[in-house]
CSV table of C-alpha atoms in Angstrom, one decimal:
chain,number,residue,atom,x,y,z
A,217,MET,CA,-11.1,-12.0,-5.1
A,218,LYS,CA,-12.0,-15.2,-3.3
A,219,VAL,CA,-12.0,-13.4,0.0
A,220,CYS,CA,-14.6,-10.9,-1.3
A,221,GLY,CA,-17.0,-13.6,-2.4
A,222,THR,CA,-19.2,-13.4,-5.5
A,223,ASP,CA,-21.0,-10.1,-4.8
A,224,PRO,CA,-19.8,-7.6,-7.4
A,225,LYS,CA,-20.1,-4.8,-4.9
A,226,ARG,CA,-17.8,-6.5,-2.4
A,227,VAL,CA,-15.3,-7.5,-5.1
A,228,LEU,CA,-15.1,-3.9,-6.3
A,229,PHE,CA,-14.7,-2.7,-2.7
A,230,GLY,CA,-12.0,-5.3,-2.0
A,231,MET,CA,-10.0,-4.5,-5.2
A,232,MET,CA,-10.2,-0.8,-4.6
A,233,THR,CA,-9.1,-1.2,-1.0
A,234,VAL,CA,-6.1,-3.3,-2.1
A,235,THR,CA,-5.2,-0.8,-4.8
A,236,MET,CA,-5.5,2.1,-2.4
A,237,VAL,CA,-3.1,0.5,0.1
A,238,PHE,CA,-0.5,-0.5,-2.5
A,239,SER,CA,-0.7,2.9,-4.0
A,240,MET,CA,0.5,4.4,-0.7
A,241,LEU,CA,3.8,2.6,-1.1
A,242,ILE,CA,4.5,2.5,-4.9
A,243,SER,CA,3.5,4.6,-7.8
A,244,ASN,CA,-0.1,4.9,-9.0
A,245,THR,CA,0.8,3.6,-12.5
A,246,ALA,CA,2.6,0.5,-11.2
A,247,THR,CA,-0.2,-0.3,-8.8
A,248,THR,CA,-2.9,0.0,-11.5
A,249,ALA,CA,-0.9,-2.2,-13.9
A,250,MET,CA,-0.3,-4.8,-11.2
A,251,VAL,CA,-3.9,-5.1,-10.1
A,252,ILE,CA,-5.4,-4.9,-13.6
A,253,ALA,CA,-3.0,-7.7,-14.7
A,254,ALA,CA,-4.2,-9.8,-11.9
A,255,LEU,CA,-7.9,-9.2,-12.9
A,256,ILE,CA,-7.4,-9.9,-16.6
A,257,PRO,CA,-8.7,-13.5,-16.5
A,258,ALA,CA,-11.9,-12.4,-14.6
A,259,LEU,CA,-12.4,-9.4,-16.9
A,260,SER,CA,-12.1,-11.6,-19.9
A,261,LYS,CA,-14.9,-13.9,-18.6
A,262,LEU,CA,-17.1,-11.0,-17.8
A,263,GLY,CA,-16.9,-9.5,-21.3
A,264,LYS,CA,-16.7,-6.0,-22.7
A,265,GLU,CA,-20.3,-5.3,-22.1
A,266,SER,CA,-20.3,-6.3,-18.4
A,267,LYS,CA,-21.2,-3.4,-16.1
A,268,ALA,CA,-19.2,-5.1,-13.3
A,269,ALA,CA,-16.1,-5.1,-15.6
A,270,LYS,CA,-16.5,-1.5,-16.4
A,271,ALA,CA,-16.8,-0.6,-12.7
A,272,LEU,CA,-13.6,-2.6,-11.9
A,273,VAL,CA,-11.6,-1.0,-14.7
A,274,LEU,CA,-12.7,2.4,-13.6
A,275,GLY,CA,-12.4,1.8,-9.8
A,276,ILE,CA,-8.8,0.5,-9.8
A,277,PRO,CA,-7.1,3.6,-11.3
A,278,ILE,CA,-9.3,5.9,-9.2
A,279,ALA,CA,-8.3,4.0,-6.0
A,280,ALA,CA,-4.7,4.2,-7.1
A,281,THR,CA,-5.0,8.0,-7.5
A,282,THR,CA,-6.8,8.5,-4.2
A,283,GLY,CA,-4.4,6.1,-2.3
A,284,GLY,CA,-1.4,8.1,-3.5
A,285,MET,CA,-2.6,11.0,-1.4
A,286,GLY,CA,-2.2,9.0,1.8
A,287,THR,CA,1.6,9.1,2.2
A,288,VAL,CA,4.6,11.2,1.3
A,289,ILE,CA,5.9,8.6,-1.1
A,290,GLY,CA,2.5,7.8,-2.7
A,291,SER,CA,3.0,10.3,-5.4
A,292,PRO,CA,5.9,12.6,-6.5
A,293,PRO,CA,3.8,15.8,-6.0
A,294,ASN,CA,3.5,14.9,-2.4
A,295,ALA,CA,7.3,14.7,-2.0
A,296,ILE,CA,7.6,18.1,-3.8
A,297,ALA,CA,5.1,19.6,-1.4
A,298,VAL,CA,7.0,18.3,1.6
A,299,GLY,CA,10.2,19.8,0.2
A,300,VAL,CA,8.5,23.2,-0.3
A,301,LEU,CA,7.1,23.1,3.2
A,302,ALA,CA,10.5,22.3,4.6
A,303,GLU,CA,12.1,25.2,2.8
A,304,ALA,CA,9.3,27.5,4.2
A,305,GLY,CA,10.2,26.5,7.7
A,306,ASN,CA,7.3,24.1,8.2
A,307,PRO,CA,8.8,20.6,8.0
A,308,ILE,CA,6.4,17.6,7.9
A,309,ASP,CA,7.4,14.0,8.5
A,310,PHE,CA,5.8,10.8,7.1
A,311,LEU,CA,3.4,10.3,10.0
A,312,ASP,CA,2.3,14.0,10.0
A,313,TRP,CA,1.4,13.7,6.3
A,314,MET,CA,-0.6,10.5,6.9
A,315,TYR,CA,-2.5,12.3,9.7
A,316,TYR,CA,-4.1,14.5,7.0
A,317,GLY,CA,-3.7,12.5,3.8
A,318,LEU,CA,-5.0,9.1,4.9
A,319,PRO,CA,-8.5,10.2,6.0
A,320,ILE,CA,-8.8,12.1,2.7
A,321,ALA,CA,-7.6,9.0,0.7
A,322,VAL,CA,-10.1,6.7,2.5
A,323,PHE,CA,-13.0,9.2,2.1
A,324,LEU,CA,-12.4,9.7,-1.6
A,325,THR,CA,-12.0,6.0,-2.2
A,326,LEU,CA,-15.3,5.2,-0.4
A,327,LEU,CA,-17.0,8.0,-2.3
A,328,ALA,CA,-15.7,6.7,-5.7
A,329,TRP,CA,-16.9,3.1,-4.7
A,330,SER,CA,-20.4,4.3,-3.8
A,331,VAL,CA,-20.7,6.3,-7.1
A,332,LEU,CA,-19.5,3.3,-9.2
A,333,VAL,CA,-21.9,1.0,-7.4
A,334,ARG,CA,-24.8,3.4,-8.1
A,335,LEU,CA,-23.8,3.7,-11.8
A,336,TYR,CA,-22.9,0.2,-12.7
A,337,MET,CA,-23.9,-2.3,-10.0
A,338,LYS,CA,-27.6,-1.8,-9.1
A,339,GLU,CA,-28.7,-5.1,-10.6
A,340,THR,CA,-25.5,-7.0,-11.3
A,341,ALA,CA,-25.5,-10.8,-11.1
A,342,PRO,CA,-23.0,-12.6,-8.8
A,343,LEU,CA,-19.6,-13.1,-10.3
A,344,ALA,CA,-18.4,-16.6,-11.2
A,345,ILE,CA,-15.0,-17.0,-9.5
A,346,GLU,CA,-13.2,-20.3,-10.0
A,347,ASP,CA,-11.3,-21.9,-7.2
A,348,PRO,CA,-7.6,-22.5,-8.0
A,349,PRO,CA,-6.8,-26.0,-9.2
A,350,ALA,CA,-6.3,-28.5,-6.5
A,351,GLY,CA,-2.9,-30.1,-6.0
A,352,GLU,CA,-0.9,-27.0,-6.9
A,353,THR,CA,2.0,-26.5,-4.4
A,354,ILE,CA,4.2,-23.5,-3.8
A,355,GLU,CA,7.9,-24.2,-4.3
A,356,PRO,CA,10.0,-23.7,-1.1
A,357,GLY,CA,12.2,-21.2,-2.8
A,358,PHE,CA,9.3,-19.0,-3.9
A,359,ARG,CA,7.8,-19.3,-0.4
A,360,ALA,CA,11.0,-18.0,1.1
A,361,LYS,CA,11.2,-15.1,-1.3
A,362,ARG,CA,7.6,-14.2,-0.5
A,363,ILE,CA,8.3,-14.1,3.2
A,364,THR,CA,11.5,-12.1,2.6
A,365,VAL,CA,9.5,-9.5,0.6
A,366,LEU,CA,6.8,-9.3,3.3
A,367,VAL,CA,9.4,-8.8,6.0
A,368,VAL,CA,11.3,-6.1,4.0
A,369,VAL,CA,8.0,-4.2,3.3
A,370,LEU,CA,6.9,-4.4,7.0
A,371,VAL,CA,10.3,-3.1,8.2
A,372,THR,CA,10.3,-0.3,5.7
A,373,VAL,CA,6.7,0.8,6.5
A,374,SER,CA,7.4,0.6,10.2
A,375,LEU,CA,10.5,2.8,9.8
A,376,TRP,CA,8.5,5.3,7.9
A,377,LEU,CA,5.7,5.4,10.5
A,378,THR,CA,8.1,5.8,13.4
A,379,SER,CA,10.3,8.5,11.8
A,380,PRO,CA,9.5,11.0,14.6
A,381,LEU,CA,11.3,8.6,17.0
A,382,HIS,CA,14.5,7.8,15.0
A,383,HIS,CA,14.5,10.9,12.8
A,384,LEU,CA,15.4,9.0,9.6
A,385,GLY,CA,14.2,10.6,6.5
A,386,ALA,CA,11.9,8.9,3.9
A,387,ALA,CA,14.8,8.8,1.4
A,388,ALA,CA,17.0,7.0,3.9
A,389,VAL,CA,14.4,4.4,4.8
A,390,ALA,CA,13.7,3.8,1.1
A,391,ALA,CA,17.2,2.4,0.9
A,392,VAL,CA,16.2,-0.6,2.9
A,393,PRO,CA,14.4,-2.5,0.0
A,394,LEU,CA,17.1,-1.3,-2.4
A,395,VAL,CA,19.7,-3.0,-0.3
A,396,PHE,CA,18.0,-6.1,1.0
A,397,LEU,CA,16.1,-7.2,-2.0
A,398,PRO,CA,19.2,-7.6,-4.2
A,399,MET,CA,21.1,-9.2,-1.3
A,400,SER,CA,18.4,-11.8,-1.0
A,401,ARG,CA,18.5,-12.4,-4.8
A,402,ILE,CA,14.9,-11.4,-5.3
A,403,THR,CA,15.9,-8.6,-7.6
A,404,GLN,CA,19.0,-9.7,-9.6
A,405,ARG,CA,18.6,-8.4,-13.1
A,406,PRO,CA,19.6,-4.8,-13.8
A,407,LYS,CA,16.1,-3.9,-15.0
A,408,ASP,CA,14.6,-5.2,-11.7
A,409,CYS,CA,16.8,-3.0,-9.7
A,410,ARG,CA,16.0,0.0,-11.9
A,411,SER,CA,12.3,-0.7,-11.6
A,412,THR,CA,12.6,-1.0,-7.8
A,413,ALA,CA,14.5,2.2,-7.6
A,414,SER,CA,12.0,4.0,-9.7
A,415,GLU,CA,8.9,2.9,-7.9
A,416,VAL,CA,10.2,3.1,-4.4
A,417,CYS,CA,12.7,5.9,-4.4
A,418,TYR,CA,11.6,8.4,-7.0
A,419,PRO,CA,9.2,10.4,-4.7
A,420,THR,CA,11.6,10.2,-1.7
A,421,ARG,CA,14.5,11.3,-3.9
A,422,THR,CA,12.5,14.4,-4.8
A,423,THR,CA,12.1,15.1,-1.1
A,424,PHE,CA,15.8,14.6,-0.5
A,425,GLU,CA,16.8,17.0,-3.3
A,426,GLN,CA,14.4,19.6,-2.0
A,427,ARG,CA,16.2,19.5,1.3
């Protein structure tokens, strides 16, 4: 939120953009819960009657839904559609889906943002965003885990985007985080592994079973 400044319109745009991007990689429900949880302190300060708060609460799930259209793994119905197309003799890979899905996702997200701005943010005052307390340091172990997660995500997304070159299916590529995150001790508890499998591989598993 600090990057977006204090203008409510820019904050809404930034939060919806982040939600849309994350929703292309994990489920809509998980994305919405994650972003809403991060905004709870700000929403509490704005109050229930704040129009800016209402716009944020509405905009995040909308962006999660539209973002899910952008990739094959963004939503289980996408994977089912890919499986049906493959059975009909019209296979479509990760990049082909993005060619059609990403513009639609971006357009619908921008349309939703403009509608919310018109409805709730015509005369909204700047938001009061507090800077994080000075002197807080990030532990070396946490920093290493954060870098590891970033690298694993970048590798996974890169493999999905380059599937026409190496011909690895989405389900096969989804195994990358399931293998390397537990190996790096980022996901150690059974429920962490089950959550990762559910959010990353459920759509791709549907595609795999359809084939």
